């Protein structure tokens, strides 16, 4: 199967497929004309990668998950550990985003949004940093 067909089947852009080949996640064979020839196994791996990436797993975690998928003697605990670590990272990002949202929401509520030049949003953004902490 050529790269265009693989792209159509997996929903991955050809550029992403070439990147996954470059970093060694898939290794398609080459035809005599130099074009890539993807096997059914390659297509399956690419679909696996697409799903893993859609869940936000970093490339190196995808590499580990693929290796575990291929290892018939794997322990599911190893897979779970990778997923739990990623879940913890997502929870951390959610906490950070929630804090950012709360801060921005408070700033928006404090701004009159009228024709006066005084703006608490700009005042907050312009805080000076002293000793690693913001000074108001």
Tab-separated table of C-alpha atoms in Angstrom:
chain	number	residue	atom	x	y	z
A	1	UNK	CA	0.000	0.000	0.000
A	2	UNK	CA	1.402	3.452	-0.864
A	3	UNK	CA	1.537	6.417	1.495
A	4	UNK	CA	-1.558	8.091	0.026
A	5	UNK	CA	-3.641	4.956	0.563
A	6	UNK	CA	-2.290	4.576	4.100
A	7	UNK	CA	-3.114	8.214	4.764
A	8	UNK	CA	-6.677	7.672	3.535
A	9	UNK	CA	-7.124	4.549	5.680
A	10	UNK	CA	-5.591	5.899	8.899
A	11	UNK	CA	-6.565	9.549	8.617
A	12	UNK	CA	-2.939	10.540	9.209
A	13	UNK	CA	-1.345	13.139	6.935
A	14	UNK	CA	1.486	11.817	4.759
A	15	UNK	CA	3.848	14.207	6.552
A	16	UNK	CA	3.012	12.569	9.893
A	17	UNK	CA	3.503	9.099	8.422
A	18	UNK	CA	6.915	10.137	7.100
A	19	UNK	CA	7.774	11.548	10.555
A	20	UNK	CA	6.799	8.274	12.245
A	21	UNK	CA	9.066	6.493	9.789
A	22	UNK	CA	11.878	8.982	10.473
A	23	UNK	CA	11.715	8.369	14.244
A	24	UNK	CA	11.540	4.598	13.747
A	25	UNK	CA	7.951	3.890	14.780
A	26	UNK	CA	7.215	2.228	11.425
A	27	UNK	CA	9.607	0.806	8.858
A	28	UNK	CA	7.909	0.341	5.508
A	29	UNK	CA	9.769	-1.505	2.815
A	30	UNK	CA	10.823	0.235	-0.382
A	31	UNK	CA	9.873	-0.679	-3.918
A	32	UNK	CA	12.554	-0.797	-6.595
A	33	UNK	CA	11.554	2.754	-7.580
A	34	UNK	CA	12.219	3.906	-3.991
A	35	UNK	CA	8.570	4.443	-3.056
A	36	UNK	CA	7.380	3.251	0.329
A	37	UNK	CA	5.374	0.052	0.485
A	38	UNK	CA	3.335	-0.270	3.666
A	39	UNK	CA	2.294	-3.690	4.909
A	40	UNK	CA	-0.952	-4.438	6.748
A	41	UNK	CA	1.125	-4.510	9.943
A	42	UNK	CA	2.447	-1.006	9.196
A	43	UNK	CA	-1.095	0.251	8.607
A	44	UNK	CA	-2.222	-1.308	11.889
A	45	UNK	CA	0.686	0.338	13.745
A	46	UNK	CA	-0.129	3.700	12.187
A	47	UNK	CA	-3.789	3.388	13.202
A	48	UNK	CA	-2.595	2.474	16.711
A	49	UNK	CA	-0.363	5.559	16.729
A	50	UNK	CA	-3.181	7.774	15.474
A	51	UNK	CA	-5.455	6.623	18.294
A	52	UNK	CA	-2.687	6.925	20.898
A	53	UNK	CA	-1.800	10.430	19.755
A	54	UNK	CA	-5.492	11.421	19.734
A	55	UNK	CA	-5.461	10.590	23.453
A	56	UNK	CA	-2.465	12.874	23.862
A	57	UNK	CA	0.233	10.268	24.443
A	58	UNK	CA	3.674	11.691	23.613
A	59	UNK	CA	5.651	9.989	20.850
A	60	UNK	CA	7.988	8.230	23.294
A	61	UNK	CA	5.024	6.805	25.222
A	62	UNK	CA	3.603	5.631	21.895
A	63	UNK	CA	6.908	3.891	21.217
A	64	UNK	CA	6.669	2.113	24.579
A	65	UNK	CA	3.015	1.206	24.027
A	66	UNK	CA	3.786	-0.211	20.579
A	67	UNK	CA	6.618	-2.298	22.035
A	68	UNK	CA	4.298	-3.604	24.734
A	69	UNK	CA	1.585	-4.325	22.169
A	70	UNK	CA	4.079	-6.398	20.177
A	71	UNK	CA	5.319	-8.223	23.298
A	72	UNK	CA	3.064	-11.208	23.933
A	73	UNK	CA	4.719	-11.726	27.336
A	74	UNK	CA	3.954	-8.178	28.483
A	75	UNK	CA	2.400	-7.445	31.835
A	76	UNK	CA	-0.717	-5.302	31.633
A	77	UNK	CA	0.670	-3.468	34.679
A	78	UNK	CA	3.355	-1.999	32.405
A	79	UNK	CA	0.726	-0.657	30.033
A	80	UNK	CA	-1.368	0.652	32.913
A	81	UNK	CA	1.650	2.459	34.386
A	82	UNK	CA	2.189	4.380	31.148
A	83	UNK	CA	-1.510	5.264	30.950
A	84	UNK	CA	-1.622	6.309	34.614
A	85	UNK	CA	1.417	8.543	34.193
A	86	UNK	CA	-0.202	10.202	31.188
A	87	UNK	CA	-3.473	10.596	33.091
A	88	UNK	CA	-1.569	12.334	35.896
A	89	UNK	CA	-0.020	14.714	33.365
A	90	UNK	CA	-3.472	15.473	31.939
A	91	UNK	CA	-4.823	16.130	35.443
A	92	UNK	CA	-1.907	18.521	36.092
A	93	UNK	CA	-2.580	20.377	32.838
A	94	UNK	CA	-6.276	20.595	33.694
A	95	UNK	CA	-5.441	22.078	37.086
A	96	UNK	CA	-3.145	24.634	35.452
A	97	UNK	CA	-5.786	25.517	32.845
A	98	UNK	CA	-8.455	25.855	35.532
A	99	UNK	CA	-6.225	28.223	37.512
A	100	UNK	CA	-5.539	30.266	34.372
A	101	UNK	CA	-9.244	30.398	33.579
A	102	UNK	CA	-10.123	31.476	37.116
A	103	UNK	CA	-7.501	34.242	37.061
A	104	UNK	CA	-8.551	35.499	33.643
A	105	UNK	CA	-12.225	35.326	34.606
A	106	UNK	CA	-11.544	37.466	37.688
A	107	UNK	CA	-9.615	39.981	35.594
A	108	UNK	CA	-12.390	40.195	32.995
A	109	UNK	CA	-14.990	40.723	35.732
A	110	UNK	CA	-12.869	43.484	37.290
A	111	UNK	CA	-12.612	45.447	34.042
A	112	UNK	CA	-15.372	47.975	33.398
A	113	UNK	CA	-14.915	47.638	29.650
A	114	UNK	CA	-15.882	51.242	29.079
A	115	UNK	CA	-14.206	54.246	27.444
A	116	UNK	CA	-11.893	54.971	30.396
A	117	UNK	CA	-8.215	54.148	29.948
A	118	UNK	CA	-7.937	52.420	33.345
A	119	UNK	CA	-7.818	48.666	32.768
A	120	UNK	CA	-7.143	46.117	35.526
A	121	UNK	CA	-6.341	43.457	32.939
A	122	UNK	CA	-3.443	45.486	31.537
A	123	UNK	CA	-2.351	46.471	35.045
A	124	UNK	CA	-2.157	42.819	36.046
A	125	UNK	CA	-0.291	41.827	32.892
A	126	UNK	CA	2.216	44.640	33.443
A	127	UNK	CA	3.203	43.519	36.947
A	128	UNK	CA	6.920	43.700	37.598
A	129	UNK	CA	8.711	40.514	38.538
A	130	UNK	CA	10.896	40.756	41.622
A	131	UNK	CA	12.820	37.839	43.069
A	132	UNK	CA	10.876	35.317	41.011
A	133	UNK	CA	7.474	36.547	42.167
A	134	UNK	CA	5.195	39.154	40.689
A	135	UNK	CA	4.895	42.489	42.490
A	136	UNK	CA	1.676	44.468	42.315
